[in-house]
PDB file of C-alpha atoms and ligand atoms in Angstrom:
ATOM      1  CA  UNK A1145     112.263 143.855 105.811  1.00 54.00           C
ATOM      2  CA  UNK A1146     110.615 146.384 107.549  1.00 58.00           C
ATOM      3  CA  UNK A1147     110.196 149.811 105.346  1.00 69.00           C
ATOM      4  CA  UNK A1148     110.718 152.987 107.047  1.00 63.00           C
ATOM      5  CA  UNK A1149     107.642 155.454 107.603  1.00 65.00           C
ATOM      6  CA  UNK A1150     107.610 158.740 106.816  1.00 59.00           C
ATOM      7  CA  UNK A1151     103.782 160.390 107.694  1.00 51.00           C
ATOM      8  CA  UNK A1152     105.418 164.064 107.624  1.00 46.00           C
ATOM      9  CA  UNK A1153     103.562 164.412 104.373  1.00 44.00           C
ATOM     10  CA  UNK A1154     100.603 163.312 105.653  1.00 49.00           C
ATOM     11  CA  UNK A1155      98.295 166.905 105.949  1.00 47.00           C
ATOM     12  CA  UNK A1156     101.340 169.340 104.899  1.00 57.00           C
ATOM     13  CA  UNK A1157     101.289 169.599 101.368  1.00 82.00           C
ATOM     14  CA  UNK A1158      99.891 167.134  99.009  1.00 91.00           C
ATOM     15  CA  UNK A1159      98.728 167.576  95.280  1.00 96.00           C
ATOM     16  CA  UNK A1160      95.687 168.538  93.540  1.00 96.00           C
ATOM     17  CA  UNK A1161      95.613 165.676  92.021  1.00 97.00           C
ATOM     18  CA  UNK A1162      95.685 162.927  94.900  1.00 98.00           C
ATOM     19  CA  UNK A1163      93.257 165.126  96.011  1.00 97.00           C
ATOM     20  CA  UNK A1164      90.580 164.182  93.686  1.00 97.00           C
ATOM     21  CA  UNK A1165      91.896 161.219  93.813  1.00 98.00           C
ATOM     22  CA  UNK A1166      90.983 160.569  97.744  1.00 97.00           C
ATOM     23  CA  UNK A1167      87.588 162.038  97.025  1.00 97.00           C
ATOM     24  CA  UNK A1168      86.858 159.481  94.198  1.00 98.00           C
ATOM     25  CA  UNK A1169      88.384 156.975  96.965  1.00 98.00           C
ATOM     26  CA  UNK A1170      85.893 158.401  99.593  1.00 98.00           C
ATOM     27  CA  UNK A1171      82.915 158.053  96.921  1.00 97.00           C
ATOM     28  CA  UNK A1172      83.544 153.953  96.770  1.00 97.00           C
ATOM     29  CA  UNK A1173      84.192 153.453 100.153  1.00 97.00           C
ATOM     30  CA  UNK A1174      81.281 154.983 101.232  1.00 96.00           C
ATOM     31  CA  UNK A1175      79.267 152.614  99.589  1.00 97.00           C
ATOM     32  CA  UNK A1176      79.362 150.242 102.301  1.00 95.00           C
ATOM     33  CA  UNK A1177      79.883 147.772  99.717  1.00 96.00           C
ATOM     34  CA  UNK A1178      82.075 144.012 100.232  1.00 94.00           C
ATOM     35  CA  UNK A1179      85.672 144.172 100.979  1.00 93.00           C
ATOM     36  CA  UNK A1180      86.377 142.590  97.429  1.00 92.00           C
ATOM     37  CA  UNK A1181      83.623 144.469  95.568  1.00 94.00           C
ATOM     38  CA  UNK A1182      85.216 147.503  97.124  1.00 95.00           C
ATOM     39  CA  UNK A1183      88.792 146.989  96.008  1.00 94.00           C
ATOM     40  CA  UNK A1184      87.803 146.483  93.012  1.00 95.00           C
ATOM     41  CA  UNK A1185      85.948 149.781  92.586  1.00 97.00           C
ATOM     42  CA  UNK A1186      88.485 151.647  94.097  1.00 97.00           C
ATOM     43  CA  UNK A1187      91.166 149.928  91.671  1.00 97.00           C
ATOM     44  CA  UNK A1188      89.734 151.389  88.743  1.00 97.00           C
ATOM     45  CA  UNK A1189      89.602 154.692  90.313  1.00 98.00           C
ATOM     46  CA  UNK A1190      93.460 154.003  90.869  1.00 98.00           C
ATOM     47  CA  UNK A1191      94.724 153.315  87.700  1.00 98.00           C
ATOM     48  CA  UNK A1192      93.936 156.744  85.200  1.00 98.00           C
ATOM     49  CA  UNK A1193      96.305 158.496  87.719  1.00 98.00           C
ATOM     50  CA  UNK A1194      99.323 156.130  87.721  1.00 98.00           C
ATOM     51  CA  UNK A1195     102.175 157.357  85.887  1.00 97.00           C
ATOM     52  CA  UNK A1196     101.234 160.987  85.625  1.00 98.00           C
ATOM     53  CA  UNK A1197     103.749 163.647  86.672  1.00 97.00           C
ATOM     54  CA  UNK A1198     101.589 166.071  89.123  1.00 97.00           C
ATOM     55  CA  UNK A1199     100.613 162.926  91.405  1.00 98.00           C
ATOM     56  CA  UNK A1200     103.201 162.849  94.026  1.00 98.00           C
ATOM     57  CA  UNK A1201     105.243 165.909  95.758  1.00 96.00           C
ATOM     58  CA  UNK A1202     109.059 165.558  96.172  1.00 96.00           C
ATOM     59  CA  UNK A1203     109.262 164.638  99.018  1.00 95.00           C
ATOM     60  CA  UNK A1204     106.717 161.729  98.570  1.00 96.00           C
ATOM     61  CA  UNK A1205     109.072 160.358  96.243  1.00 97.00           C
ATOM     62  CA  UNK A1206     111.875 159.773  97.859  1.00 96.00           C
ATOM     63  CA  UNK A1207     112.848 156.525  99.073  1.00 97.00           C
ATOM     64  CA  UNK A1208     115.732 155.636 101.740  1.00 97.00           C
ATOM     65  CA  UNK A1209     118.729 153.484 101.513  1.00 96.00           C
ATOM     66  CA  UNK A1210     118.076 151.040 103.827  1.00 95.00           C
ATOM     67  CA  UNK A1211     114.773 149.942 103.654  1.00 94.00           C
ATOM     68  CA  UNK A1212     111.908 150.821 101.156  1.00 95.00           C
ATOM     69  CA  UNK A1213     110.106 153.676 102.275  1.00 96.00           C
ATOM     70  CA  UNK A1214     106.437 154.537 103.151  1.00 95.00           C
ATOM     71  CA  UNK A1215     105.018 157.711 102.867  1.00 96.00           C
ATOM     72  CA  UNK A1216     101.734 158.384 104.221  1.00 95.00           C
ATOM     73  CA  UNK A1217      99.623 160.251 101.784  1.00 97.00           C
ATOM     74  CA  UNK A1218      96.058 160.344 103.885  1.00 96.00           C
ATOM     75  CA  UNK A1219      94.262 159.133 106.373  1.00 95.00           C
ATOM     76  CA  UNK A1220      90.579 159.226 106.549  1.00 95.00           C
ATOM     77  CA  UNK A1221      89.125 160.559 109.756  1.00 94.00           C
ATOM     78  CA  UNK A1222      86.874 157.811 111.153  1.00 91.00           C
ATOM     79  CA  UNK A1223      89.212 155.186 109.642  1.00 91.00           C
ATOM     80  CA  UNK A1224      87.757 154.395 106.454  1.00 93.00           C
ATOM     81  CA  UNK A1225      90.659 154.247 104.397  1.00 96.00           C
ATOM     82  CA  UNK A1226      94.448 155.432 103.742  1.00 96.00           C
ATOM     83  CA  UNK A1227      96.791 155.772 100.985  1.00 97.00           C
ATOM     84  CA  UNK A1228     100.425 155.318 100.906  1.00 96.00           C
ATOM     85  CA  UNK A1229     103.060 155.465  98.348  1.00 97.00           C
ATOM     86  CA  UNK A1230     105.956 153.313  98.781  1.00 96.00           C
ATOM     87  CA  UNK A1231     109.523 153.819  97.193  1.00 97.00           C
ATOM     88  CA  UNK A1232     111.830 151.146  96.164  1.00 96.00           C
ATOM     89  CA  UNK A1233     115.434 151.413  95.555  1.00 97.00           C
ATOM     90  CA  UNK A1234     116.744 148.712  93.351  1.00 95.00           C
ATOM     91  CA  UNK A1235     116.419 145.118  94.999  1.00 93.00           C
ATOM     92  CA  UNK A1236     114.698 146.316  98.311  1.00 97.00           C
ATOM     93  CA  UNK A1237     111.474 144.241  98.801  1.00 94.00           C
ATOM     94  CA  UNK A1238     108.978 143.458 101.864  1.00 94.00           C
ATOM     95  CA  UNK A1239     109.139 139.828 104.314  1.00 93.00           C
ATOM     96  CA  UNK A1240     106.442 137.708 103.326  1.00 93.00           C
ATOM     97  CA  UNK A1241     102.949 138.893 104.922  1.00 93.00           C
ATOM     98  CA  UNK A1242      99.435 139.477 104.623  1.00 92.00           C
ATOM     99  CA  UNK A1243      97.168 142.445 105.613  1.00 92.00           C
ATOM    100  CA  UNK A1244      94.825 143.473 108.053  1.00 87.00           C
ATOM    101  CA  UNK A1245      92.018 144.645 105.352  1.00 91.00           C
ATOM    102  CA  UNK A1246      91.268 144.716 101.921  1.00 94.00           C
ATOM    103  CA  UNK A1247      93.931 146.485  99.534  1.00 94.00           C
ATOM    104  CA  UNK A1248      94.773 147.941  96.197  1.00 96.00           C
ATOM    105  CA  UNK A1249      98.145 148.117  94.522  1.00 96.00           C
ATOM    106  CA  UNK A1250      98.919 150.572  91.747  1.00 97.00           C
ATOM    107  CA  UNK A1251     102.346 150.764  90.264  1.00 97.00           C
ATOM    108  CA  UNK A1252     103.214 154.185  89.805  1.00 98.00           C
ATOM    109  CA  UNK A1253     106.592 154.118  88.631  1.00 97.00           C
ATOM    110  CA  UNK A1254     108.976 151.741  87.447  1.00 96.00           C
ATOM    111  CA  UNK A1255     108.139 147.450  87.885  1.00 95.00           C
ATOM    112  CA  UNK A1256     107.258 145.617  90.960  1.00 95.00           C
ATOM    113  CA  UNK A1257     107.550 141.978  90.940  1.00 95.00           C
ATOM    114  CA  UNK A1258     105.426 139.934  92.986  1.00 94.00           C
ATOM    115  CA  UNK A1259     105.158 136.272  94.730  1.00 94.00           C
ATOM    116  CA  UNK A1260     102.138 134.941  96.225  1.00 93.00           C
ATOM    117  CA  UNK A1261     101.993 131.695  98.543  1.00 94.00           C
ATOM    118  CA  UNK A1262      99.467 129.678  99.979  1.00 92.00           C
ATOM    119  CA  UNK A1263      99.917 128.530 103.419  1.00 90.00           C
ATOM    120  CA  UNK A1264     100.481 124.564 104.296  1.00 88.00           C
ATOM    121  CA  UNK A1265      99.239 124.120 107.702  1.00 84.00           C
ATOM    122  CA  UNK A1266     101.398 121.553 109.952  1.00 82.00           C
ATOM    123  CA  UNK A1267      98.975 119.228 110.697  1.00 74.00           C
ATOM    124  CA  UNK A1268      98.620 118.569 106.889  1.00 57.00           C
ATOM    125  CA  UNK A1269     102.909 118.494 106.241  1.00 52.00           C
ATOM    126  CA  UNK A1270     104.291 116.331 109.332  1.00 62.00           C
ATOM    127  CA  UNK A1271     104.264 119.260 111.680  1.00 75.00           C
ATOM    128  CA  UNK A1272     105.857 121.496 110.532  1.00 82.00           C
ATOM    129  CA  UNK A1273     104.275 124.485 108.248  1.00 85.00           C
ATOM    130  CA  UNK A1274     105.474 126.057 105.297  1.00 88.00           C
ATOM    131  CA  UNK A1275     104.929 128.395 102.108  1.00 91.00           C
ATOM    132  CA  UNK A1276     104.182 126.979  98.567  1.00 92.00           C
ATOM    133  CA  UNK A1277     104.594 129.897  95.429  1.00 93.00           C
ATOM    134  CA  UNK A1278     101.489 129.845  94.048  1.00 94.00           C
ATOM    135  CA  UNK A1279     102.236 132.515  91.093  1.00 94.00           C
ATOM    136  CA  UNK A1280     104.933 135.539  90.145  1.00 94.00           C
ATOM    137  CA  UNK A1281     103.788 138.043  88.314  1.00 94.00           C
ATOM    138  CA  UNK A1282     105.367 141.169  87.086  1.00 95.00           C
ATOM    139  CA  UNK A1283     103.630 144.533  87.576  1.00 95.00           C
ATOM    140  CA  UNK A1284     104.540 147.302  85.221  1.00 96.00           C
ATOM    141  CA  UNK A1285     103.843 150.721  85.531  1.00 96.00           C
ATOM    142  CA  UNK A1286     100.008 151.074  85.815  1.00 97.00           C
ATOM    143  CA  UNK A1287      99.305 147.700  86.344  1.00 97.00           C
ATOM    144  CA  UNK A1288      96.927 147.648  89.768  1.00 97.00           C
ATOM    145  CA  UNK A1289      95.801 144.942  91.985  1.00 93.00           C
ATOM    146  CA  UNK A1290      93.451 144.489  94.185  1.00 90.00           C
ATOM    147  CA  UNK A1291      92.368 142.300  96.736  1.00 84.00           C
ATOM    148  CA  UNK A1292      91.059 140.901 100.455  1.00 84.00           C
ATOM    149  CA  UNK A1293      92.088 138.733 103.112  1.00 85.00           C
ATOM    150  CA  UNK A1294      92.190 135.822 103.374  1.00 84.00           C
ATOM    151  CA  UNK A1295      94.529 134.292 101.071  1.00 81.00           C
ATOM    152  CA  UNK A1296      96.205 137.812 100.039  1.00 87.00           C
ATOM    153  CA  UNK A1297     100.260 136.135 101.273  1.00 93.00           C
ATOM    154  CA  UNK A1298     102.770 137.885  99.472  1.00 93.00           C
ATOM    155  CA  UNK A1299     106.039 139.076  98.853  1.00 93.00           C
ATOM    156  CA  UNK A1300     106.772 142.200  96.917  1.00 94.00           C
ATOM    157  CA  UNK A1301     110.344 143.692  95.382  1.00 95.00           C
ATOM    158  CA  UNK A1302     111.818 145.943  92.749  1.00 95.00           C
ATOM    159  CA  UNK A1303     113.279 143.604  90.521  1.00 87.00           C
ATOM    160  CA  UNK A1304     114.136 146.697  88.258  1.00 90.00           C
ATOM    161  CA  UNK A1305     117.645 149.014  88.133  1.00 93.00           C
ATOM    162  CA  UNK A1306     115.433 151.670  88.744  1.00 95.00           C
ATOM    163  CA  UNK A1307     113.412 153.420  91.611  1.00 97.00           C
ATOM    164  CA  UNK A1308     110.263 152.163  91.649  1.00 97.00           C
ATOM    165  CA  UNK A1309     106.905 154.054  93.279  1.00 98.00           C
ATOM    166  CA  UNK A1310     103.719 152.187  93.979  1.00 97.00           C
ATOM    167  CA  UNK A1311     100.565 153.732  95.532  1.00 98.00           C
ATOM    168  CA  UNK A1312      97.939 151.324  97.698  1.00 96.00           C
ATOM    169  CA  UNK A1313      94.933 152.177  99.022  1.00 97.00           C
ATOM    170  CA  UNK A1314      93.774 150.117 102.466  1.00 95.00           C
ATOM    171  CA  UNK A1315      90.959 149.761 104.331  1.00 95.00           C
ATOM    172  CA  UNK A1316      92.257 150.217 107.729  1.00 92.00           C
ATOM    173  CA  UNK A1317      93.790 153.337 109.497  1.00 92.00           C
ATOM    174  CA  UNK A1318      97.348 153.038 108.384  1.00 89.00           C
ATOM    175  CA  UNK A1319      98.050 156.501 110.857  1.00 89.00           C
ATOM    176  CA  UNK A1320      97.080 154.070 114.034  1.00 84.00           C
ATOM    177  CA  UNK A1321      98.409 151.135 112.915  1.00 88.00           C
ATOM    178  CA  UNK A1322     101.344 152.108 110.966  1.00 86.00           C
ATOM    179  CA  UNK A1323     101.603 149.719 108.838  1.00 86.00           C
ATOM    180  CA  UNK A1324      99.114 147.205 106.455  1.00 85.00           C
ATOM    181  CA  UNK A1325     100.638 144.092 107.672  1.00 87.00           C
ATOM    182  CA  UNK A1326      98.628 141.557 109.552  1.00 88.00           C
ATOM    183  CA  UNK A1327     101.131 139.178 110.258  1.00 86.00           C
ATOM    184  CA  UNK A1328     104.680 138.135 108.693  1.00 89.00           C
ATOM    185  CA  UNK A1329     105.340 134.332 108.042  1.00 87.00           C
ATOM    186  CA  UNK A1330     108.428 133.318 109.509  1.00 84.00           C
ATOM    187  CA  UNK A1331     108.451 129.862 108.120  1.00 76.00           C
ATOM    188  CA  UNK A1332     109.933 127.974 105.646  1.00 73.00           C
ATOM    189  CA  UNK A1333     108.974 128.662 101.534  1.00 73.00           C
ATOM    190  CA  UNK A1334     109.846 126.735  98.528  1.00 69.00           C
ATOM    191  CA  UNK A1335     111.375 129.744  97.129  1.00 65.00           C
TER     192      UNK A1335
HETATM  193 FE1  FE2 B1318     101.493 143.526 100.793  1.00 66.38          FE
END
């Protein structure tokens, strides 16, 4: 499923509070440090604003019928970094994918649930490749992840009745690119 984009947020009005938040992002990134040593950092940054109520405008928190929605919160100039939050309406959830660059997860609202995979070349399963589940997990509010490429396969949903809100942080220009998503696997998965 492919979520629809909003970036009409993105340098209109935003919060105080993201705003310190991006600057404590900036702070980490500009480290220069590893992709996973970064995450990491920036993670714990993350989580002391999850689940507070002056985060996210309106607007950034509303989600769409038909597809979860991304809203584009910033963009660093130069490309450094961006943070989105996504919405979730009850049962909407991503394609299975991975990502172009390192990234952190932080439930903001509601519970995400989660499925990773590990990729079974063909050569190694009769020609043909597929997906094994390697783990579910169950993010409630606050919970944040973080983590790099390679290995980072996923699938992500809002198993809850509720709305669910999640903000991630990437390490790519999400403003040129659009999107986080390196590449979505097609292919057969256990489950
Ligand atoms: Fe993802």
């Amino acid at each position: 499923m492919t979520p629809s984009t909003d970036s009409t947020a993105f340098g209109t009005r935003t919060t105080d509070r993201l705003t310190g938040l991006v600057d404590e992002i900036r702070d980490v990134v500009g480290r220069g440090l590893p992709p996973d040593i970064t995450a990491y950092l920036v993670g714990e940054r993350l989580g002391p604003h999850l689940g507070t109520a002056d985060l996210l405008t309106p607007q950034q928190r509303e989600g769409d019928p038909e597809h979860y929605r991304q809203h584009l919160l910033h963009a660093e100039p130069g490309g450094g970094f961006s943070v989105v939050a996504l919405v979730w309406l009850p049962g909407q959830r991503t394609s299975v994918h991975d990502h172009v660059s390192w990234c952190v997860t932080g439930v903001h609202e509601g519970e995400e649930r989660e499925r990773r995979y590990r990729l079974v070349p063909a050569t190694t399963n009769g020609g043909r490749a597929r997906l094994v589940a390697t783990e579910e997990v169950v993010n409630p509010r606050g919970a944040v992840c973080g983590f790099a490429p390679p290995g980072d396969i996923h699938r992500v949903w809002n198993g809850c009745a509720d709305t669910a809100i999640s903000l991630h942080v990437y390490g790519a220009d999400i403003s040129r690119l659009g999107t986080s998503v390196r590449r979505v696997y097609d292919v057969p998965a256990d489950r």
